[in-house]
Amino acid sequence: MEPKPDPNAEWWTTSDVAAYLGVQGSTVTNYRKRGQMPDSDLSLGRTRLWKPAKIIKWHEERPRPGVGGRPVTAKD
């Protein structure tokens, strides 16, 4: 497992975001392409960069599996 990136860094790359989330870099790329995460703050060529605080806030606020889903109904 990759070490967590420094939350005080100026920028996080796709790899840093992936390490923070505990997923593969391709997953972050797919989240980005599907609009499921915040837009990058800066692009240098093909490299996307995010402010760490933006990703941390988004991750803390994103829905979790099983939260906000279909309510459990009692069967008679």
Coordinates of N, CA, C and O in Angstrom, one line a residue:
M1 N 0.8 -1.2 0.0 CA 0.0 0.0 0.0 C 0.9 1.2 0.0 O 1.9 1.3 0.7
E2 N 0.5 2.2 -0.8 CA 1.2 3.5 -0.9 C 1.1 4.3 0.4 O 0.0 4.3 1.0
P3 N 2.1 5.0 0.8 CA 1.9 5.9 1.9 C 1.0 7.1 1.5 O 0.9 7.5 0.4
K4 N 0.3 7.6 2.5 CA -0.6 8.7 2.3 C 0.2 9.9 1.9 O 1.2 10.2 2.5
P5 N -0.3 10.7 0.9 CA 0.4 11.9 0.5 C 0.3 13.0 1.6 O -0.6 13.0 2.5
D6 N 1.2 13.9 1.6 CA 1.3 15.0 2.6 C 0.1 16.0 2.4 O 0.0 16.6 1.3
P7 N -0.8 16.1 3.4 CA -1.9 17.0 3.2 C -1.5 18.5 3.2 O -2.3 19.3 2.8
N8 N -0.3 18.8 3.6 CA 0.2 20.1 3.6 C 1.0 20.5 2.3 O 1.5 21.6 2.2
A9 N 1.0 19.5 1.4 CA 1.7 19.8 0.1 C 0.9 20.9 -0.7 O -0.3 21.1 -0.4
E10 N 1.6 21.5 -1.6 CA 0.9 22.6 -2.4 C 0.0 21.9 -3.4 O -1.1 22.5 -3.6
W11 N 0.4 20.8 -4.0 CA -0.4 20.2 -5.1 C -0.4 18.7 -4.9 O 0.6 18.1 -4.4
W12 N -1.4 18.0 -5.3 CA -1.5 16.6 -5.4 C -1.7 16.2 -6.9 O -2.5 16.8 -7.6
T13 N -1.0 15.2 -7.3 CA -1.1 14.6 -8.6 C -2.2 13.6 -8.6 O -2.7 13.2 -7.5
T14 N -2.5 13.0 -9.7 CA -3.5 11.9 -9.8 C -3.0 10.7 -8.9 O -3.8 10.1 -8.2
S15 N -1.7 10.5 -8.9 CA -1.2 9.4 -8.1 C -1.3 9.7 -6.6 O -1.6 8.8 -5.8
D16 N -1.1 11.0 -6.2 CA -1.3 11.4 -4.8 C -2.8 11.2 -4.4 O -3.1 10.7 -3.3
V17 N -3.7 11.6 -5.3 CA -5.1 11.5 -5.0 C -5.5 10.0 -4.8 O -6.2 9.6 -3.9
A18 N -5.0 9.2 -5.7 CA -5.2 7.7 -5.7 C -4.7 7.1 -4.4 O -5.4 6.4 -3.7
A19 N -3.5 7.5 -3.9 CA -2.9 7.0 -2.7 C -3.8 7.5 -1.5 O -4.1 6.7 -0.6
Y20 N -4.3 8.7 -1.5 CA -5.1 9.2 -0.4 C -6.4 8.4 -0.3 O -6.9 8.1 0.7
L21 N -7.0 8.1 -1.5 CA -8.3 7.4 -1.5 C -8.1 5.9 -1.4 O -9.1 5.2 -1.1
G22 N -6.9 5.4 -1.6 CA -6.7 3.9 -1.5 C -7.2 3.2 -2.8 O -7.6 2.1 -2.7
V23 N -7.1 3.9 -3.9 CA -7.5 3.3 -5.2 C -6.4 3.4 -6.2 O -5.3 4.0 -5.9
Q24 N -6.6 2.8 -7.4 CA -5.6 2.9 -8.5 C -5.7 4.3 -9.2 O -6.8 4.9 -9.1
G25 N -4.7 4.7 -9.8 CA -4.7 6.0 -10.5 C -5.7 6.0 -11.6 O -6.4 7.0 -11.9
S26 N -6.0 4.8 -12.2 CA -7.0 4.8 -13.3 C -8.4 5.0 -12.7 O -9.2 5.5 -13.4
T27 N -8.6 4.7 -11.5 CA -9.9 4.9 -10.9 C -10.1 6.4 -10.7 O -11.2 6.9 -11.0
V28 N -9.1 7.1 -10.3 CA -9.2 8.6 -10.2 C -9.4 9.2 -11.6 O -10.3 10.1 -11.7
T29 N -8.7 8.7 -12.6 CA -8.9 9.2 -13.9 C -10.4 9.0 -14.4 O -11.0 9.9 -14.9
N30 N -10.9 7.8 -14.1 CA -12.3 7.5 -14.4 C -13.3 8.4 -13.6 O -14.3 8.9 -14.2
Y31 N -13.0 8.6 -12.3 CA -13.9 9.5 -11.5 C -13.9 10.9 -12.2 O -14.9 11.5 -12.3
R32 N -12.7 11.4 -12.6 CA -12.6 12.7 -13.2 C -13.3 12.8 -14.5 O -14.1 13.7 -14.7
K33 N -13.2 11.8 -15.4 CA -13.8 11.8 -16.7 C -15.3 11.7 -16.5 O -16.1 12.2 -17.4
R34 N -15.8 11.0 -15.5 CA -17.3 10.9 -15.3 C -17.9 12.0 -14.5 O -19.1 12.0 -14.1
G35 N -17.0 13.0 -14.1 CA -17.5 14.1 -13.3 C -17.9 13.7 -11.8 O -18.7 14.4 -11.2
Q36 N -17.3 12.7 -11.3 CA -17.6 12.2 -10.0 C -16.6 12.7 -8.9 O -16.7 12.3 -7.8
M37 N -15.8 13.7 -9.3 CA -14.9 14.3 -8.3 C -14.6 15.7 -8.8 O -15.0 16.1 -9.9
P38 N -14.1 16.5 -7.9 CA -13.8 17.9 -8.3 C -12.9 18.0 -9.5 O -12.0 17.2 -9.7
D39 N -13.1 19.1 -10.3 CA -12.2 19.4 -11.4 C -10.8 19.7 -10.8 O -10.7 20.2 -9.7
S40 N -9.8 19.4 -11.6 CA -8.4 19.7 -11.2 C -8.3 21.2 -11.1 O -9.0 22.0 -11.8
D41 N -7.4 21.7 -10.2 CA -7.2 23.1 -10.1 C -6.2 23.7 -11.1 O -6.2 24.8 -11.4
L42 N -5.4 22.8 -11.6 CA -4.3 23.2 -12.6 C -4.0 22.0 -13.5 O -4.0 20.8 -13.0
S43 N -3.7 22.3 -14.7 CA -3.3 21.2 -15.7 C -1.9 21.7 -16.3 O -1.8 22.8 -16.7
L44 N -0.9 20.8 -16.2 CA 0.3 21.1 -16.8 C 0.5 20.0 -17.9 O 0.9 18.9 -17.6
G45 N 0.2 20.4 -19.1 CA 0.2 19.3 -20.2 C -0.9 18.3 -19.9 O -2.1 18.7 -19.7
R46 N -0.6 17.1 -19.7 CA -1.5 16.0 -19.4 C -1.6 15.8 -17.9 O -2.4 14.9 -17.4
T47 N -0.8 16.5 -17.1 CA -0.8 16.3 -15.7 C -1.8 17.1 -15.0 O -1.9 18.3 -15.2
R48 N -2.7 16.5 -14.2 CA -3.7 17.2 -13.5 C -3.2 17.4 -12.0 O -2.6 16.5 -11.5
L49 N -3.5 18.6 -11.5 CA -3.1 18.9 -10.1 C -4.3 19.4 -9.3 O -5.1 20.2 -9.8
W50 N -4.4 19.0 -8.1 CA -5.4 19.4 -7.2 C -4.8 20.0 -5.9 O -3.8 19.5 -5.5
K51 N -5.5 21.0 -5.3 CA -5.1 21.4 -3.9 C -5.6 20.3 -3.0 O -6.7 19.8 -3.1
P52 N -4.7 19.8 -2.1 CA -5.1 18.7 -1.2 C -6.3 19.0 -0.4 O -7.2 18.1 -0.2
A53 N -6.5 20.2 0.1 CA -7.7 20.6 0.9 C -9.0 20.3 0.1 O -10.0 19.9 0.7
K54 N -9.0 20.6 -1.2 CA -10.1 20.4 -2.0 C -10.5 18.9 -2.1 O -11.7 18.5 -1.9
I55 N -9.5 18.0 -2.2 CA -9.8 16.6 -2.3 C -10.2 16.0 -0.9 O -11.1 15.2 -0.8
I56 N -9.5 16.5 0.1 CA -9.9 16.0 1.5 C -11.3 16.4 1.8 O -12.1 15.5 2.3
K57 N -11.7 17.6 1.5 CA -13.1 18.1 1.8 C -14.1 17.3 1.0 O -15.1 16.8 1.5
W58 N -13.8 17.1 -0.3 CA -14.7 16.3 -1.2 C -14.8 14.9 -0.6 O -16.0 14.3 -0.5
H59 N -13.7 14.2 -0.3 CA -13.8 12.9 0.2 C -14.5 12.7 1.5 O -15.3 11.8 1.7
E60 N -14.4 13.7 2.4 CA -15.1 13.6 3.7 C -16.6 13.8 3.5 O -17.4 13.3 4.3
E61 N -17.0 14.5 2.4 CA -18.4 14.8 2.2 C -19.1 13.8 1.2 O -20.3 13.8 1.1
R62 N -18.3 13.0 0.6 CA -19.0 12.1 -0.4 C -19.7 11.0 0.2 O -19.4 10.5 1.3
P63 N -20.8 10.6 -0.5 CA -21.7 9.5 0.1 C -20.9 8.2 0.2 O -20.0 7.9 -0.6
R64 N -21.2 7.4 1.2 CA -20.6 6.1 1.4 C -21.6 5.0 0.9 O -22.8 5.2 1.0
P65 N -21.0 3.9 0.5 CA -21.9 2.7 0.2 C -22.9 2.4 1.3 O -22.5 2.4 2.4
G66 N -24.1 2.3 0.9 CA -25.2 1.9 1.9 C -25.7 3.1 2.6 O -26.7 3.0 3.4
V67 N -25.2 4.3 2.3 CA -25.8 5.5 3.0 C -26.6 6.3 2.0 O -26.1 6.5 0.9
G68 N -27.8 6.5 2.3 CA -28.7 7.3 1.4 C -29.3 6.4 0.3 O -29.9 6.9 -0.6
G69 N -29.2 5.1 0.5 CA -29.7 4.2 -0.5 C -31.2 3.9 -0.3 O -31.9 4.6 0.5
R70 N -31.7 2.9 -0.8 CA -33.1 2.5 -0.7 C -33.3 2.2 0.8 O -32.6 1.4 1.4
P71 N -34.4 2.7 1.4 CA -34.7 2.4 2.8 C -35.1 0.9 2.9 O -35.6 0.3 2.0
V72 N -34.8 0.4 4.1 CA -35.2 -1.0 4.4 C -36.6 -1.0 4.8 O -37.1 -0.2 5.6
T73 N -37.4 -1.9 4.2 CA -38.8 -2.0 4.5 C -39.1 -3.3 5.2 O -38.5 -4.3 4.9
A74 N -40.0 -3.2 6.2 CA -40.4 -4.4 6.9 C -41.3 -5.3 6.1 O -42.2 -4.8 5.4
K75 N -41.0 -6.6 6.1 CA -41.9 -7.6 5.4 C -42.9 -8.1 6.4 O -42.5 -8.6 7.5
D76 N -44.2 -8.1 6.0 CA -45.2 -8.6 6.9 C -45.3 -10.1 6.8 O -45.2 -10.8 5.9

